[in-house]
Coordinates of C-alpha atoms in Angstrom, one line a residue:
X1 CA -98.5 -7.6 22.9
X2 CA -95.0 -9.5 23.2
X3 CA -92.6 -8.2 26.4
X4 CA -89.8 -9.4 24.5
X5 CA -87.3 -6.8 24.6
X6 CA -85.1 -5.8 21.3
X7 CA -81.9 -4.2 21.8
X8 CA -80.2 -2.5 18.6
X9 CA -77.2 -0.1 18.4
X10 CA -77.0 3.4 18.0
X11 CA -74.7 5.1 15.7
X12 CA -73.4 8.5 16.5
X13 CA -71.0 10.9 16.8
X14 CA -70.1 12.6 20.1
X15 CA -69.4 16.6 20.1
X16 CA -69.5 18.5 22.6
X17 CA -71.1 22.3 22.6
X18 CA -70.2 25.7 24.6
X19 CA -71.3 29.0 24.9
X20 CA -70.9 31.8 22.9
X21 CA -70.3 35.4 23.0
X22 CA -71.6 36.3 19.9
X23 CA -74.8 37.8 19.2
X24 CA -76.1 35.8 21.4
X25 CA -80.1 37.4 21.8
X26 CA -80.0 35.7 18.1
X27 CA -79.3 31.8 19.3
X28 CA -82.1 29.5 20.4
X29 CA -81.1 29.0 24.3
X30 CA -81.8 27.4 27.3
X31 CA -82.8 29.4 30.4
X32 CA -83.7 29.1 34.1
X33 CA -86.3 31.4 35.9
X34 CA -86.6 31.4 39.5
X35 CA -89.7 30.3 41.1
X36 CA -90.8 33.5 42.2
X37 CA -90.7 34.9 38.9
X38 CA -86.7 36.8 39.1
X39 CA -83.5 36.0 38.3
X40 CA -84.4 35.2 34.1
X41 CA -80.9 34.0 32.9
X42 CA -79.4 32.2 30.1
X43 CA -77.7 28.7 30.7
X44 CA -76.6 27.7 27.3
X45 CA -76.7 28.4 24.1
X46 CA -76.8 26.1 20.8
X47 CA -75.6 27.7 17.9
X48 CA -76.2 25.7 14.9
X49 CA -78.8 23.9 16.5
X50 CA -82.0 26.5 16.1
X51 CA -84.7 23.4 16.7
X52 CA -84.5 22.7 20.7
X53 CA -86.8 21.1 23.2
X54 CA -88.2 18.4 25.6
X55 CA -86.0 19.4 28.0
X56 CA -86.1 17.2 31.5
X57 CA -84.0 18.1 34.0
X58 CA -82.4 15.3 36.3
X59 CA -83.0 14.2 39.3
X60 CA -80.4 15.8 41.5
X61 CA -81.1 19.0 39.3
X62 CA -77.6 19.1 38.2
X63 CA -78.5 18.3 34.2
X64 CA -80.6 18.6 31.3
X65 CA -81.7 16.0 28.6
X66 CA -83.4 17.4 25.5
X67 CA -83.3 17.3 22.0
X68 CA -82.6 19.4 18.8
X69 CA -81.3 19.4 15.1
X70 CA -79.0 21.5 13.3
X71 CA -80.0 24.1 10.7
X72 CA -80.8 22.3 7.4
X73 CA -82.3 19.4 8.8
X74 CA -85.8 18.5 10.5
X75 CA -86.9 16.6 13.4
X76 CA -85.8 12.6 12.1
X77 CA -82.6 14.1 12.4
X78 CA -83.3 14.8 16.4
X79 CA -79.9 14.2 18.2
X80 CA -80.2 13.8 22.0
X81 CA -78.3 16.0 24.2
X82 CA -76.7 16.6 28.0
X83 CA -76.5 19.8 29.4
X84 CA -74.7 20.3 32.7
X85 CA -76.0 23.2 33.9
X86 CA -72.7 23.9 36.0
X87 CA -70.2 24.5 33.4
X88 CA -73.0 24.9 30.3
X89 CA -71.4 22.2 28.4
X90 CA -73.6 19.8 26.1
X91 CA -73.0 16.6 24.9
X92 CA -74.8 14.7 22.0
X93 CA -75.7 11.2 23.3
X94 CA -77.9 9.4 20.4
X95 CA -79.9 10.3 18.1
X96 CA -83.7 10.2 19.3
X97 CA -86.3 12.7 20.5
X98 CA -88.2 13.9 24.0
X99 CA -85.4 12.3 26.1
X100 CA -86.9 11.9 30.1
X101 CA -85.1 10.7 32.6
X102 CA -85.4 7.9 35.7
X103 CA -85.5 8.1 39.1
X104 CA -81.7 7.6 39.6
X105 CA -80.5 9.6 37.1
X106 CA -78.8 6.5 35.2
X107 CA -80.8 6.0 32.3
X108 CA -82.6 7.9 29.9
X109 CA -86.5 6.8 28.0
X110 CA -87.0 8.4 24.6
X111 CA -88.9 8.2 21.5
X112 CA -86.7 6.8 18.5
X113 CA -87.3 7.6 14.6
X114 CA -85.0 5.1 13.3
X115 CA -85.8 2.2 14.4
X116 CA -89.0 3.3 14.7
X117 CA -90.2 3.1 18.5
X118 CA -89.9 4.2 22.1
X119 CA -86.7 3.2 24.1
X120 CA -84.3 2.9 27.1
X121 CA -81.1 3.5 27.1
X122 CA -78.2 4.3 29.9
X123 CA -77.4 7.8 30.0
X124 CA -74.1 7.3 29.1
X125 CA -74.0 5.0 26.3
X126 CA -75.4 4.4 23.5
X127 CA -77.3 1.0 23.1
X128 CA -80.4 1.2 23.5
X129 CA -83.3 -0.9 24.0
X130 CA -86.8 -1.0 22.0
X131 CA -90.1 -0.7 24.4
X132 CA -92.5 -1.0 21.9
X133 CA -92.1 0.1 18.1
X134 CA -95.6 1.6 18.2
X135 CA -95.0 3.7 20.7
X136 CA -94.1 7.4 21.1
X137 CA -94.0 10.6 23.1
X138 CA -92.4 8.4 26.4
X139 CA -92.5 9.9 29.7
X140 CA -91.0 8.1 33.1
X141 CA -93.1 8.4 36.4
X142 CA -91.3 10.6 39.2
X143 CA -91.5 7.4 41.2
X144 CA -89.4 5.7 38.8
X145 CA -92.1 2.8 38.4
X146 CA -93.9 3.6 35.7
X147 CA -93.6 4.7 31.5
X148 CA -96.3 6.1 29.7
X149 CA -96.3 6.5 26.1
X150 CA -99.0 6.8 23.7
X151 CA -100.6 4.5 20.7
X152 CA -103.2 5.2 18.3
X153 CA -105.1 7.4 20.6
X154 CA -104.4 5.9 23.5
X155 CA -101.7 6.2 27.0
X156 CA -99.6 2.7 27.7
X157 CA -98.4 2.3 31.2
X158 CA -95.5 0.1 31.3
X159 CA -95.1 -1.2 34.4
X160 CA -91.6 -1.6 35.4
X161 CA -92.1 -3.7 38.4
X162 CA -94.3 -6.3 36.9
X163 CA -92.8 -6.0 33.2
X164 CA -96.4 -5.4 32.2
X165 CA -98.5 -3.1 29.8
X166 CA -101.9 -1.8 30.7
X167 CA -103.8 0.3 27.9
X168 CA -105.6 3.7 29.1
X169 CA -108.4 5.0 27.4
X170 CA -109.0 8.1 28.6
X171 CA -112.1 9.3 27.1
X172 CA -114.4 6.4 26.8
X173 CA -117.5 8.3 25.3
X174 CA -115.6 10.3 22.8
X175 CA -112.3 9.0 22.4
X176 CA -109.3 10.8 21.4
X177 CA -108.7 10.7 17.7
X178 CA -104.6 11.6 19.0
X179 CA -103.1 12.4 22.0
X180 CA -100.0 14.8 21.9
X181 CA -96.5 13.8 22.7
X182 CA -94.7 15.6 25.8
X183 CA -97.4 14.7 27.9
X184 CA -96.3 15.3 31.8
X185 CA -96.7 13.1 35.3
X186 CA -98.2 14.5 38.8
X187 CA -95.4 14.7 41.3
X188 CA -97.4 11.3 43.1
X189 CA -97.2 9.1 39.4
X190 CA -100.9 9.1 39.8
X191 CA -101.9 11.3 37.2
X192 CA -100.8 12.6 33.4
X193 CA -101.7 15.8 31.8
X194 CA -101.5 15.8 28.3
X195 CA -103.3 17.6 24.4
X196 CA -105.8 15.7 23.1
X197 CA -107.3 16.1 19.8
X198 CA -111.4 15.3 19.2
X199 CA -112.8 13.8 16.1
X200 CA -114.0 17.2 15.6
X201 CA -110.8 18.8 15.8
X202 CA -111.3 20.4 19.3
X203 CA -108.1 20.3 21.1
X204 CA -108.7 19.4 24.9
X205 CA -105.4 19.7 27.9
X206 CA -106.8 17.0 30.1
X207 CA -105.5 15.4 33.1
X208 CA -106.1 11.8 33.2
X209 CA -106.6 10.2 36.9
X210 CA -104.5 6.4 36.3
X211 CA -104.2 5.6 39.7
X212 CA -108.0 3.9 39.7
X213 CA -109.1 0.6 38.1
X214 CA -111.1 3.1 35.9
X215 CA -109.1 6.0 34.3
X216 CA -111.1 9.8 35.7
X217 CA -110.7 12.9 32.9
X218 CA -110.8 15.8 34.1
X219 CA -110.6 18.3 31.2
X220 CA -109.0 21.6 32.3
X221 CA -109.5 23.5 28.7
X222 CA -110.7 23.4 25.4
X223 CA -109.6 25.2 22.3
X224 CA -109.3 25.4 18.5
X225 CA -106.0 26.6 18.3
X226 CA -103.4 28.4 20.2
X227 CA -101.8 26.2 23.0
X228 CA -98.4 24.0 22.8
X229 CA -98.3 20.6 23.9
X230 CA -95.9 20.9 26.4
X231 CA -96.7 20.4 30.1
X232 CA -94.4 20.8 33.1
X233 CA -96.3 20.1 36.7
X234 CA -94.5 22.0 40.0
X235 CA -93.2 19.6 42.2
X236 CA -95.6 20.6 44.6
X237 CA -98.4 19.6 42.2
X238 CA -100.4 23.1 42.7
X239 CA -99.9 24.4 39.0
X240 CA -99.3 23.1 35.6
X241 CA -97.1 25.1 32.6
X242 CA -97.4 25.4 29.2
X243 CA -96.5 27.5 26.4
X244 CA -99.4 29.8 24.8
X245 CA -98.7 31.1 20.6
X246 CA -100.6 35.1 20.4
X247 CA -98.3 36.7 18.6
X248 CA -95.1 34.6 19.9
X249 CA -95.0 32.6 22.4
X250 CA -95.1 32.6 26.4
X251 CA -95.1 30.3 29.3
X252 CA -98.7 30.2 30.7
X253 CA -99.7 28.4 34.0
X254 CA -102.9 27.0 35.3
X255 CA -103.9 25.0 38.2
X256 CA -105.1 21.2 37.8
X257 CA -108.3 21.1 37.8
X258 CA -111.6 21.8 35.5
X259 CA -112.1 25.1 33.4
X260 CA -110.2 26.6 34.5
X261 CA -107.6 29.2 32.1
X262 CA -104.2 30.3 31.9
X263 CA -102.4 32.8 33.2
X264 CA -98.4 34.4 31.9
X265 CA -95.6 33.5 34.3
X266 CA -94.0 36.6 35.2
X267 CA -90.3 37.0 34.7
X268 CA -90.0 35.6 31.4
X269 CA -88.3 37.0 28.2
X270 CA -91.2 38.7 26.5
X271 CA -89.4 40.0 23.5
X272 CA -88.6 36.4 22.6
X273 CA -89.9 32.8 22.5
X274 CA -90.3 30.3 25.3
X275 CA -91.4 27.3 23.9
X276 CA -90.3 24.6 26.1
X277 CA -90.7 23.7 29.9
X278 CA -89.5 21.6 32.6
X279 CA -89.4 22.3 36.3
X280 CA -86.6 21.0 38.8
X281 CA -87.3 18.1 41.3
X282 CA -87.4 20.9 44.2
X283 CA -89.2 22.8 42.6
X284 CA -87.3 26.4 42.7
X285 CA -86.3 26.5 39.3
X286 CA -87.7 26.8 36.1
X287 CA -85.7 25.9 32.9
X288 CA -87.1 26.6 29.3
X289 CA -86.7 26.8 26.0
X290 CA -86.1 30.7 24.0
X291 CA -85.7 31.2 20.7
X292 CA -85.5 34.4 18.8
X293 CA -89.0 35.6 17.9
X294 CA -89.4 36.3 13.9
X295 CA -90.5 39.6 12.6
X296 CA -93.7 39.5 11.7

């Protein structure tokens, strides 16, 4: 595969969002829970913009990339957004989808539907540059070292260092016949956890082992239906969370390792649902995605 790099221009058109007062347990929002379960609050809502998520907060835990679309359109239309989780303002910066940041806080990776691709672009501007148009569902190490991405069934590690792509096969005997974007990183970069689907439609959430010359799976559960494919893994790489559908949806947590199942995070909204996950670099807070739940 070429490493020849393709830099295009993005058109947009930069708005900037604020809160509301009205009726706001109707909005899709973003929240922040405490660590120990208290303190559920609203950061910002996005009227107009009912789609959200992908959120990944920065570095220095002081913003929030995601993405989202406005009512009447669908996910090509995927605009990327800044929230600064001080003054709840949000700012479009592209149009793209699952943005994640690096380890500096300067630029941002994403997934692109038009051109077609994965990409890189600074945080504040808006050229970006092409990874590989086959790519998609980007993620950046928390070392800053590393991109994974997936490709028909497979992770790509791009390293960063050595401008170099190494494919990762992580189930050798039965491969995957996809592998879900919003895959998530182990605090050390060693590691990815991620939904894989089986040729006979079992879903697996896996953790793949990269750090080896031979990738290790462990498989933490297996299911037909009923799990997102959202991951967010605490700083101090003890737990996992996810979101879980019964009758709405809820944050779930489980620990990293083999069957094992999920349990609810207390503290969450459980009239509404929390679809979307990201932890902060210390670890204290967690931010999310909630959306009001439809009347069944």
């Amino acid at each position: 595969m070429s490493r020849t790099l393709k830099t295009v221009a993005v058109s947009l058109s930069l708005f900037v969002l604020t809160t509301h007062s009205i009726a706001q347990d109707k909005l899709t929002a973003i929240y922040a829970l405490d660590v120990d379960g208290k303190n559920a609050r609203m950061i910002s809502d996005m009227e107009g913009f009912p789609s959200v998520g992908s959120p990944d907060v920065s570095p220095d835990g002081t913003r929030i990339a995601f993405d989202g679309w406005q009512e009447g359109e669908n996910s090509g239309d995927a605009q990327i957004f800044i929230l600064d989780i001080k003054t709840s303002k949000t700012q479009s910066v592209g149009y793209g989808a699952m943005p994640t940041w690096s380890a500096d806080g300067k630029y941002l990776a994403y997934s692109s539907y038009d051109p077609r691709g994965v990409c890189i672009q600074a945080a504040d501007r808006v050229a970006s540059t092409i990874i590989d148009p086959s790519g998609w569902g980007i993620q950046w190490s928390p070392d800053g070292k590393k991109l994974a991405y997936t490709s028909r069934g497979n992770f790509i590690i791009y390293d960063l260092l050595t401008n170099s792509k190494k494919t990762i096969q992580p189930r050798a005997d039965n491969p995957y016949r996809s592998i879900y974007w919003n895959s998530d990183w182990s605090p050390d970069s060693k590691k990815l956890c991620f939904k894989g689907t089986l040729a006979d439609g079992t879903y697996e959430t896996a953790i793949v082992d990269i750090s080896e010359d031979e990738p290790k799976l462990t498989v933490c559960y297996a299911y037909k239906g009923g799990y997102g494919n959202e991951f967010a893994w605490h700083p101090d790489g003890d737990r996992i969370t996810t979101v879980k559908w019964s009758k709405g949806a809820q944050i779930h947590s489980f620990k990293p390792a083999a069957n094992v199942e999920t349990s609810p995070l207390e503290g969450q909204p459980t009239d509404r649902d929390n679809v979307a996950v990201d932890w902060s670099r210390d670890g204290k807070t967690l931010y999310f995605v909630s959306r009001p739940r439809k009347s069944e």
